[in-house]
Coordinates of C-alpha atoms and ligand atoms in Angstrom, one line a residue:
M21 CA 0.0 0.0 0.0
T22 CA 1.4 3.5 -0.8
R23 CA 1.4 6.0 2.0
S24 CA -1.2 8.2 0.3
A25 CA -3.6 5.2 0.1
R26 CA -3.4 4.3 3.7
H27 CA -4.6 6.2 6.8
R28 CA -2.2 7.6 9.3
R29 CA -3.3 7.1 12.8
P30 CA -5.9 9.8 13.6
I31 CA -5.3 12.2 16.5
V32 CA -7.7 11.2 19.2
T33 CA -9.2 14.2 21.0
D34 CA -12.6 15.0 22.6
Q35 CA -11.6 13.2 25.8
T36 CA -11.0 14.8 29.1
L37 CA -9.6 14.1 32.6
T38 CA -11.1 15.8 35.6
V39 CA -8.6 16.5 38.4
R40 CA -9.6 17.7 41.8
D41 CA -7.0 19.6 43.8
N42 CA -7.7 18.5 47.3
R43 CA -5.8 21.5 48.7
T44 CA -8.4 23.9 47.5
G45 CA -11.3 21.7 46.3
D46 CA -11.0 23.2 42.8
E47 CA -11.6 21.0 39.8
Y48 CA -9.8 21.2 36.5
E49 CA -10.8 19.6 33.2
L50 CA -7.7 18.6 31.2
E51 CA -7.9 17.7 27.5
I52 CA -6.6 14.2 26.7
T53 CA -5.0 14.0 23.2
D54 CA -3.8 10.6 22.1
G55 CA -3.7 9.3 25.6
T56 CA -1.6 12.2 26.9
V57 CA -2.3 15.4 28.9
R58 CA -0.2 18.5 28.5
A59 CA 2.2 19.2 31.3
S60 CA 1.4 22.9 30.7
D61 CA -2.2 22.2 31.5
L62 CA -1.2 20.5 34.8
G63 CA 0.8 23.7 35.4
K64 CA -2.5 25.6 35.6
I65 CA -3.5 23.6 38.7
G66 CA -3.0 25.6 41.8
K67 CA -1.1 28.3 40.0
T68 CA -1.0 31.6 41.9
E69 CA 1.5 34.4 42.1
D70 CA 3.4 32.5 44.8
D71 CA 2.8 28.9 43.5
P72 CA 4.1 27.9 40.0
G73 CA 1.4 25.2 39.7
I74 CA 1.7 21.4 39.6
A75 CA 4.7 20.0 37.6
V76 CA 5.4 16.4 36.6
Y77 CA 8.3 14.7 38.4
D78 CA 9.7 12.0 36.0
P79 CA 13.4 11.2 36.3
G80 CA 14.5 9.2 33.2
F81 CA 11.3 10.3 31.4
T82 CA 9.7 6.9 32.1
N83 CA 6.2 8.2 31.4
T84 CA 6.6 11.4 29.5
A85 CA 6.1 11.9 25.8
S86 CA 8.6 14.5 24.6
T87 CA 7.4 14.6 21.0
R88 CA 4.9 13.4 18.4
S89 CA 6.8 11.2 16.0
A90 CA 6.0 9.3 12.8
V91 CA 9.4 7.6 12.5
T92 CA 9.3 4.4 14.5
F93 CA 6.5 2.4 16.1
I94 CA 7.1 -0.1 19.0
D95 CA 4.6 -2.3 20.8
G96 CA 6.7 -3.8 23.5
E97 CA 4.0 -6.1 24.8
K98 CA 3.5 -7.7 21.4
G99 CA 7.1 -7.5 20.3
I100 CA 6.4 -5.3 17.3
L101 CA 9.0 -2.8 15.7
E102 CA 8.2 -0.9 12.6
Y103 CA 10.1 1.8 10.7
R104 CA 7.7 4.3 9.0
G105 CA 5.1 1.6 9.3
Y106 CA 7.1 -1.3 7.8
P107 CA 7.8 -4.3 10.0
I108 CA 11.4 -4.8 10.9
E109 CA 11.3 -8.4 9.8
Q110 CA 10.4 -7.5 6.3
L111 CA 13.0 -4.8 6.1
A112 CA 15.7 -7.1 7.4
E113 CA 14.7 -9.8 5.0
S114 CA 14.3 -7.9 1.8
S115 CA 15.7 -4.4 2.0
T116 CA 19.2 -2.9 2.4
F117 CA 20.6 -0.6 5.0
L118 CA 20.8 2.4 2.5
E119 CA 17.2 1.8 1.4
V120 CA 16.1 1.7 5.1
A121 CA 18.1 4.9 5.7
Y122 CA 16.2 6.5 2.8
L123 CA 12.9 5.4 4.2
L124 CA 13.7 6.7 7.7
I125 CA 14.9 10.1 6.4
H126 CA 12.3 10.7 3.7
G127 CA 9.3 8.8 5.3
E128 CA 8.7 6.9 2.0
L129 CA 10.4 4.0 0.2
P130 CA 12.4 5.3 -2.8
T131 CA 11.6 5.0 -6.5
K132 CA 14.4 3.4 -8.6
E133 CA 15.7 6.8 -9.6
Q134 CA 15.6 8.1 -6.0
H135 CA 17.3 5.0 -4.7
D136 CA 20.1 5.1 -7.3
Q137 CA 20.7 8.8 -6.7
W138 CA 20.7 8.3 -2.9
V139 CA 23.2 5.4 -3.1
H140 CA 25.3 7.4 -5.6
D141 CA 25.4 10.5 -3.3
I142 CA 26.3 8.5 -0.2
T143 CA 28.9 6.5 -2.1
F144 CA 30.6 9.7 -3.3
H145 CA 30.8 11.3 0.1
T146 CA 32.7 8.6 1.9
F147 CA 36.0 10.4 1.9
V148 CA 36.9 12.8 4.7
H149 CA 39.2 15.8 4.7
E150 CA 42.8 14.9 5.2
N151 CA 43.0 17.2 8.2
L152 CA 40.4 15.1 9.9
K153 CA 42.6 12.1 9.3
S154 CA 45.5 13.9 10.9
L155 CA 43.2 14.8 13.9
M156 CA 42.4 11.1 14.3
Q157 CA 46.0 10.1 14.1
G158 CA 46.7 12.4 17.0
F159 CA 44.8 10.1 19.4
R160 CA 46.7 7.9 21.8
Y161 CA 47.5 4.4 20.5
D162 CA 44.9 2.9 22.9
A163 CA 42.1 5.4 22.4
H164 CA 38.6 4.0 22.7
P165 CA 37.1 4.0 19.2
M166 CA 33.9 5.5 20.5
G167 CA 35.8 8.5 21.9
M168 CA 37.5 8.9 18.5
L169 CA 34.2 8.6 16.7
L170 CA 32.3 11.1 18.8
S171 CA 35.2 13.6 18.6
S172 CA 35.6 13.2 14.8
V173 CA 31.9 13.6 14.1
G174 CA 31.8 16.7 16.3
A175 CA 34.9 18.0 14.4
L176 CA 33.0 17.6 11.0
S177 CA 31.0 20.7 12.0
T178 CA 34.2 22.7 11.6
F179 CA 34.8 21.4 8.1
Y180 CA 31.2 22.2 7.0
P181 CA 30.3 25.5 8.8
E182 CA 27.3 25.9 6.4
A183 CA 25.7 23.1 8.3
R184 CA 24.5 25.7 10.8
A185 CA 21.8 26.7 8.3
I186 CA 19.5 24.1 9.7
H187 CA 16.3 25.7 8.2
D188 CA 17.6 25.3 4.6
P189 CA 16.3 21.9 3.3
D190 CA 19.2 21.6 0.7
V191 CA 21.9 22.2 3.3
R192 CA 20.2 19.7 5.7
R193 CA 20.1 17.1 3.0
E194 CA 23.8 17.6 2.2
Q195 CA 24.8 17.1 5.8
I196 CA 22.6 14.0 6.1
V197 CA 24.3 12.4 3.1
R198 CA 27.7 13.4 4.4
M199 CA 27.1 11.9 7.8
I200 CA 25.7 8.6 6.7
A201 CA 28.5 8.3 4.1
K202 CA 31.4 9.2 6.4
M203 CA 30.4 7.3 9.6
P204 CA 31.8 4.0 8.3
T205 CA 35.1 5.7 7.3
L206 CA 35.5 7.3 10.8
G207 CA 34.4 4.1 12.5
A208 CA 36.8 1.9 10.5
W209 CA 39.7 4.3 11.0
S210 CA 39.1 4.4 14.8
F211 CA 39.4 0.5 14.6
R212 CA 42.6 0.6 12.6
H213 CA 44.1 3.2 14.8
A214 CA 44.0 0.9 17.9
Q215 CA 45.8 -1.8 15.9
G216 CA 48.5 0.5 14.6
K217 CA 47.5 -0.3 11.0
P218 CA 47.3 2.2 8.2
Y219 CA 43.9 3.8 7.6
V220 CA 42.3 2.4 4.4
Y221 CA 40.6 4.9 2.1
P222 CA 37.0 4.2 0.9
D223 CA 36.5 2.1 -2.2
N224 CA 33.6 3.6 -4.1
E225 CA 33.2 0.5 -6.3
L226 CA 32.0 -1.5 -3.3
S227 CA 28.6 -1.4 -1.6
Y228 CA 28.1 0.5 1.7
T229 CA 28.8 -2.5 3.9
E230 CA 31.4 -4.1 1.6
N231 CA 33.3 -0.8 1.6
F232 CA 33.1 -0.7 5.4
L233 CA 34.6 -4.3 5.6
S234 CA 37.3 -3.2 3.2
M235 CA 38.2 -0.2 5.3
L236 CA 38.3 -2.4 8.4
F237 CA 40.2 -5.4 7.1
K238 CA 42.1 -4.7 3.9
M239 CA 45.8 -5.1 4.1
S240 CA 48.2 -5.3 1.2
E241 CA 45.9 -6.8 -1.4
P242 CA 45.2 -4.3 -4.3
K243 CA 41.4 -4.8 -3.9
Y244 CA 39.5 -6.2 -0.9
D245 CA 37.1 -9.0 -1.8
P246 CA 34.4 -9.1 0.9
D247 CA 32.4 -12.3 1.5
P248 CA 28.9 -11.4 0.4
R249 CA 27.4 -13.4 3.3
L250 CA 29.3 -11.3 5.8
A251 CA 28.4 -8.1 4.1
K252 CA 24.8 -9.1 4.1
A253 CA 24.8 -10.1 7.8
L254 CA 26.4 -6.8 8.7
D255 CA 23.9 -4.9 6.5
V256 CA 21.1 -6.7 8.5
L257 CA 22.7 -5.7 11.8
L258 CA 22.8 -2.1 10.7
I259 CA 19.1 -2.2 9.7
L260 CA 18.2 -3.7 13.1
H261 CA 19.9 -0.8 14.9
A262 CA 18.7 2.0 12.5
D263 CA 16.1 3.5 14.9
H264 CA 14.4 2.7 18.2
E265 CA 12.2 5.8 18.8
Q266 CA 12.9 8.0 21.9
N267 CA 15.8 6.1 23.5
C268 CA 18.6 7.7 25.4
S269 CA 20.9 8.7 22.5
T270 CA 18.0 9.8 20.3
N271 CA 16.8 11.9 23.2
A272 CA 20.3 13.4 23.4
V273 CA 20.3 14.2 19.7
R274 CA 16.9 15.9 20.0
S275 CA 17.8 17.7 23.2
V276 CA 21.1 19.1 21.9
G277 CA 19.5 19.7 18.5
S278 CA 16.7 21.8 20.1
S279 CA 19.3 24.5 20.7
Q280 CA 19.4 24.7 16.8
V281 CA 23.0 23.7 16.7
D282 CA 24.3 22.0 13.5
P283 CA 23.5 18.3 13.1
Y284 CA 27.2 17.1 13.5
S285 CA 27.2 18.5 17.0
A286 CA 23.8 17.0 17.8
V287 CA 24.8 13.6 16.5
S288 CA 28.1 13.6 18.4
A289 CA 25.9 14.1 21.5
G290 CA 24.0 11.0 20.5
I291 CA 27.2 9.1 20.1
A292 CA 28.3 10.2 23.6
A293 CA 25.1 8.9 25.0
L294 CA 25.4 5.6 23.2
Y295 CA 29.0 5.2 24.6
G296 CA 27.6 4.6 28.1
P297 CA 27.3 1.0 29.4
L298 CA 23.6 1.3 30.1
H299 CA 22.8 2.0 26.5
G300 CA 25.3 0.7 23.9
G301 CA 27.4 -1.6 26.0
A302 CA 25.2 -4.5 27.0
N303 CA 26.4 -6.9 24.2
E304 CA 29.9 -6.7 25.5
A305 CA 28.6 -7.7 29.0
V306 CA 26.8 -10.7 27.4
L307 CA 30.1 -11.9 25.9
R308 CA 31.9 -11.5 29.2
M309 CA 29.0 -13.4 30.9
L310 CA 29.1 -16.3 28.4
K311 CA 32.9 -16.6 28.7
R312 CA 32.6 -16.7 32.5
I313 CA 30.0 -19.5 32.4
G314 CA 32.4 -21.3 30.1
T315 CA 30.6 -24.7 29.8
K316 CA 27.0 -25.9 29.6
D317 CA 27.1 -27.8 32.9
K318 CA 27.7 -24.5 34.7
I319 CA 24.4 -23.0 33.5
P320 CA 22.1 -24.3 36.2
E321 CA 24.3 -22.9 38.9
F322 CA 24.5 -19.5 37.0
I323 CA 20.7 -19.4 36.7
E324 CA 20.3 -20.1 40.4
G325 CA 22.6 -17.1 41.1
V326 CA 20.5 -14.9 38.8
K327 CA 17.3 -16.0 40.6
N328 CA 18.8 -15.3 44.0
G329 CA 19.5 -11.8 42.8
D330 CA 23.3 -12.2 42.8
E331 CA 23.6 -11.0 39.2
K332 CA 21.6 -10.4 36.0
L333 CA 21.2 -12.5 33.0
M334 CA 22.7 -10.0 30.5
G335 CA 21.0 -9.7 27.2
F336 CA 17.6 -10.5 28.8
G337 CA 14.9 -8.1 29.6
H338 CA 14.1 -4.7 28.2
R339 CA 12.3 -1.5 29.4
V340 CA 10.0 -1.6 26.4
Y341 CA 9.8 -5.2 25.2
K342 CA 7.9 -7.5 27.4
N343 CA 8.0 -10.2 24.8
Y344 CA 10.8 -11.6 22.5
D345 CA 12.6 -8.6 21.1
P346 CA 11.8 -8.9 17.4
R347 CA 15.4 -7.9 16.6
A348 CA 16.8 -10.8 18.6
K349 CA 14.9 -13.3 16.4
I350 CA 16.5 -11.8 13.3
I351 CA 20.0 -11.7 14.8
K352 CA 19.7 -15.4 15.7
K353 CA 19.2 -16.2 12.1
A354 CA 22.1 -13.9 11.0
C355 CA 24.3 -15.9 13.4
D356 CA 23.8 -19.0 11.3
D357 CA 24.8 -17.1 8.1
V358 CA 27.9 -15.6 9.7
F359 CA 29.1 -18.8 11.4
E360 CA 28.8 -20.6 8.1
V361 CA 31.7 -18.4 6.9
T362 CA 33.7 -17.9 10.2
G363 CA 33.0 -21.2 11.9
V364 CA 30.7 -21.4 14.9
N365 CA 31.5 -19.3 17.9
P366 CA 31.8 -21.8 20.7
L367 CA 29.9 -19.5 23.0
L368 CA 26.8 -20.0 20.8
E369 CA 26.1 -23.3 22.4
I370 CA 26.1 -21.8 25.8
A371 CA 23.9 -18.9 24.7
Q372 CA 21.3 -21.2 23.1
E373 CA 21.2 -23.5 26.2
L374 CA 20.9 -20.5 28.5
E375 CA 18.0 -19.1 26.4
K376 CA 16.2 -22.5 26.4
I377 CA 16.5 -22.9 30.2
A378 CA 15.5 -19.3 30.9
L379 CA 12.5 -19.3 28.6
E380 CA 11.1 -22.3 30.6
D381 CA 11.9 -21.0 34.0
E382 CA 9.1 -19.4 36.1
Y383 CA 11.4 -16.6 37.3
F384 CA 11.9 -15.3 33.7
V385 CA 8.5 -16.2 32.4
S386 CA 6.6 -14.4 35.2
R387 CA 8.8 -11.2 34.8
K388 CA 8.4 -11.3 31.0
L389 CA 12.1 -11.5 30.5
Y390 CA 13.1 -12.5 26.9
P391 CA 16.3 -12.2 24.9
N392 CA 16.9 -8.6 23.7
V393 CA 18.9 -7.4 20.7
D394 CA 22.2 -7.7 22.6
F395 CA 21.9 -11.4 23.5
Y396 CA 23.2 -12.7 20.2
S397 CA 24.8 -9.6 18.5
G398 CA 28.1 -9.8 20.4
L399 CA 28.6 -13.4 19.2
I400 CA 28.4 -12.2 15.6
Y401 CA 30.6 -9.2 16.2
E402 CA 33.2 -11.4 17.8
A403 CA 33.1 -14.0 15.0
L404 CA 33.7 -11.0 12.6
Q405 CA 36.9 -10.3 14.5
F406 CA 35.7 -7.1 16.2
P407 CA 37.1 -6.4 19.7
P408 CA 34.3 -5.5 22.2
E409 CA 35.2 -1.8 22.1
M410 CA 34.0 -1.8 18.4
F411 CA 30.6 -3.2 19.1
T412 CA 29.1 0.3 20.1
V413 CA 30.8 1.9 17.0
L414 CA 28.8 -0.5 14.8
F415 CA 25.7 0.4 16.7
A416 CA 26.4 4.1 16.1
I417 CA 26.9 3.6 12.4
G418 CA 23.5 1.8 12.2
R419 CA 21.7 4.3 14.3
T420 CA 22.9 7.4 12.3
P421 CA 19.9 7.5 9.9
G422 CA 17.6 7.1 12.9
W423 CA 19.2 10.0 14.7
L424 CA 19.1 12.2 11.6
A425 CA 15.4 11.3 10.8
Q426 CA 14.5 12.2 14.4
W427 CA 16.5 15.4 14.1
L428 CA 14.8 16.4 10.9
E429 CA 11.4 15.8 12.5
L430 CA 12.5 18.0 15.4
V431 CA 13.7 20.9 13.2
D432 CA 10.4 21.0 11.3
D433 CA 8.1 20.5 14.4
K434 CA 6.5 23.8 15.2
E435 CA 5.6 22.5 18.7
Q436 CA 9.2 21.9 19.7
K437 CA 11.1 24.3 21.9
I438 CA 14.6 24.3 23.4
A439 CA 14.7 21.3 25.8
R440 CA 14.8 22.7 29.2
P441 CA 13.2 20.5 32.0
K442 CA 12.0 21.8 35.3
Q443 CA 13.6 20.8 38.6
V444 CA 12.4 20.4 42.1
Y445 CA 14.9 22.5 44.0
T446 CA 16.1 20.9 47.3
G447 CA 19.0 23.2 48.2
D448 CA 19.5 26.1 50.6
R449 CA 18.0 29.6 50.0
T450 CA 19.1 33.1 50.7
L451 CA 22.2 32.4 52.7
E452 CA 24.4 35.3 53.5
F453 CA 27.8 35.3 51.7
V454 CA 30.8 35.8 53.9
P455 CA 33.9 36.8 51.9
A456 CA 36.8 34.2 51.9
E457 CA 39.2 36.3 54.0
Q458 CA 36.6 36.5 56.8
R459 CA 35.6 32.8 56.6
W460 CA 39.2 31.6 56.7
A461 CA 40.4 34.1 59.3
Ligands
ACO527 N1 18.2 -10.9 34.7 C1 17.6 -11.2 35.8 N2 16.5 -10.5 36.3 C2 16.1 -9.4 35.6 C3 16.7 -9.0 34.4 C4 17.8 -9.8 33.9 N3 18.4 -9.5 32.8 N4 16.1 -7.9 33.9 C5 15.2 -7.7 34.8 N5 15.1 -8.5 35.8 C6 14.2 -8.6 36.9 C7 14.4 -7.5 37.9 O1 15.3 -7.8 38.9 C8 13.0 -7.2 38.4 O2 12.8 -8.3 39.3 P1 11.9 -8.0 40.7 O3 10.5 -7.7 40.1 O4 11.9 -9.3 41.4 O5 12.5 -6.9 41.4 C9 12.1 -7.5 37.2 O6 12.9 -8.4 36.4 C10 11.8 -6.2 36.4 O7 13.0 -5.6 36.0 P2 13.3 -4.0 36.0 O8 14.7 -3.8 36.4 O9 12.2 -3.3 36.7 O10 13.2 -3.7 34.4 P3 13.7 -2.4 33.7 O11 12.7 -2.2 32.6 O12 13.9 -1.3 34.7 O13 15.1 -2.8 33.1 C11 16.8 -3.6 31.7 C12 15.3 -3.2 31.8 C13 17.7 -2.5 32.2 C14 17.1 -3.8 30.2 C15 17.0 -4.9 32.5 O14 16.1 -5.9 32.0 C16 18.4 -5.4 32.4 O15 19.3 -4.9 33.2 N6 18.8 -6.3 31.5 C17 20.2 -6.8 31.4 C18 21.0 -5.8 30.6 C19 20.7 -5.7 29.1 O16 20.6 -6.8 28.5 N7 20.5 -4.5 28.6 C20 20.3 -4.3 27.2 C21 19.0 -3.7 26.9 S1 18.7 -3.6 25.2 C22 19.5 -2.1 24.7 O17 19.6 -1.2 25.5 C23 20.0 -1.9 23.3

């Protein structure tokens, strides 16, 4: 079905919520729109000259909608993930990362001409300025590749100062193409840097993921010949990470972008957020856990430890998914394709047995704990010879179109304002300052 032929979800209004302020007995009727009330309407409750009115206290935004968005739909209870309305399973099966990137950015699937132009534009923006290469070479030999990535993406803003014109659609498109194109170059170079290997320049005759593999692994051969099965598996992994609505890093991109800064700076904030272990680092923790368990016979003892609250089964559970994470199912299949080329990662057997036992155990069943995207992805990355520090870089390359699609939506959204949450102040007031020479006398 084409987008014009189908119906977008209607905005549901004409519903209200009556709130009684028991401090005064006053009643307020708040409009409910799409299951939300406006925080500003709550602010009218009890508002006087001395009282700013009721605010919402929501650390971590666990129940606060910060935007209306038409990019990604998730139903965590049912295990559904859709980009622009298309189920992730169909996109992973039959699309490519660049086509999905087009879909996320433009909101529509491309025609053949649009697709070819898009792929051409991205392919011919993969090179970066030589000074940026010098900047990367200046990092310490053991620099974390995510630190290098976030700095170099931030530095791109200095090479393209016109990017500040965020209200010009042509300028915006140019930066989006540049960023999607250059991210694998910067990611691959941060990988080579840690190994003391020369940086490999992009090969524009290869596809997006083939070229990425070439920049990662090419040595003295005149032309790198990537295995198509590995390129396909990596492409699928990038698709699976391309967007996930208002997660921590996307919120960082939107929050920083709301100051109307250029998109390189906003995306580097997203990379910084992804760097944290609570967001992008769980697959690394899964690998460490599997290695520690070591053999299948140790699994029952490990599970008992988890149930006793000694530790967590990493790669299980999700804030949003209370069902099998749809991405985990697809990754499980990609494992087979990758291991056909690389040989089976011996940790796979432990992971599968762990999953089997956990899915039958009352502790996990009653808490709706299922494998998430990170349970199997680390196994694939390891089989592809990536060190754990690179896992999050791969995530960042995949997430770039999602960050940019959300940034575009933000820039055009008339309702958005500079992000500036309220606080509940708990500190002292109106203390009298005593100058240092008197305090220290
Ligand atoms: N192993 C064992 N028990 C768990 C796990 C787990 N992985 N996850 C949740 N639980 C338990 C909790 O202890 C809690 O039990 P209780 O009700 O007896 O206290 C119950 O399940 C509910 O868990 P919460 O912590 O309330 O769930 P929340 O939504 O806050 O946390 C999270 C989600 C952080 C992902 C959690 O499941 C977790 O830590 N999982 C392991 C880490 C991981 O895999 N993270 C990757 C997430 S995917 C991503 O970010 C890309």
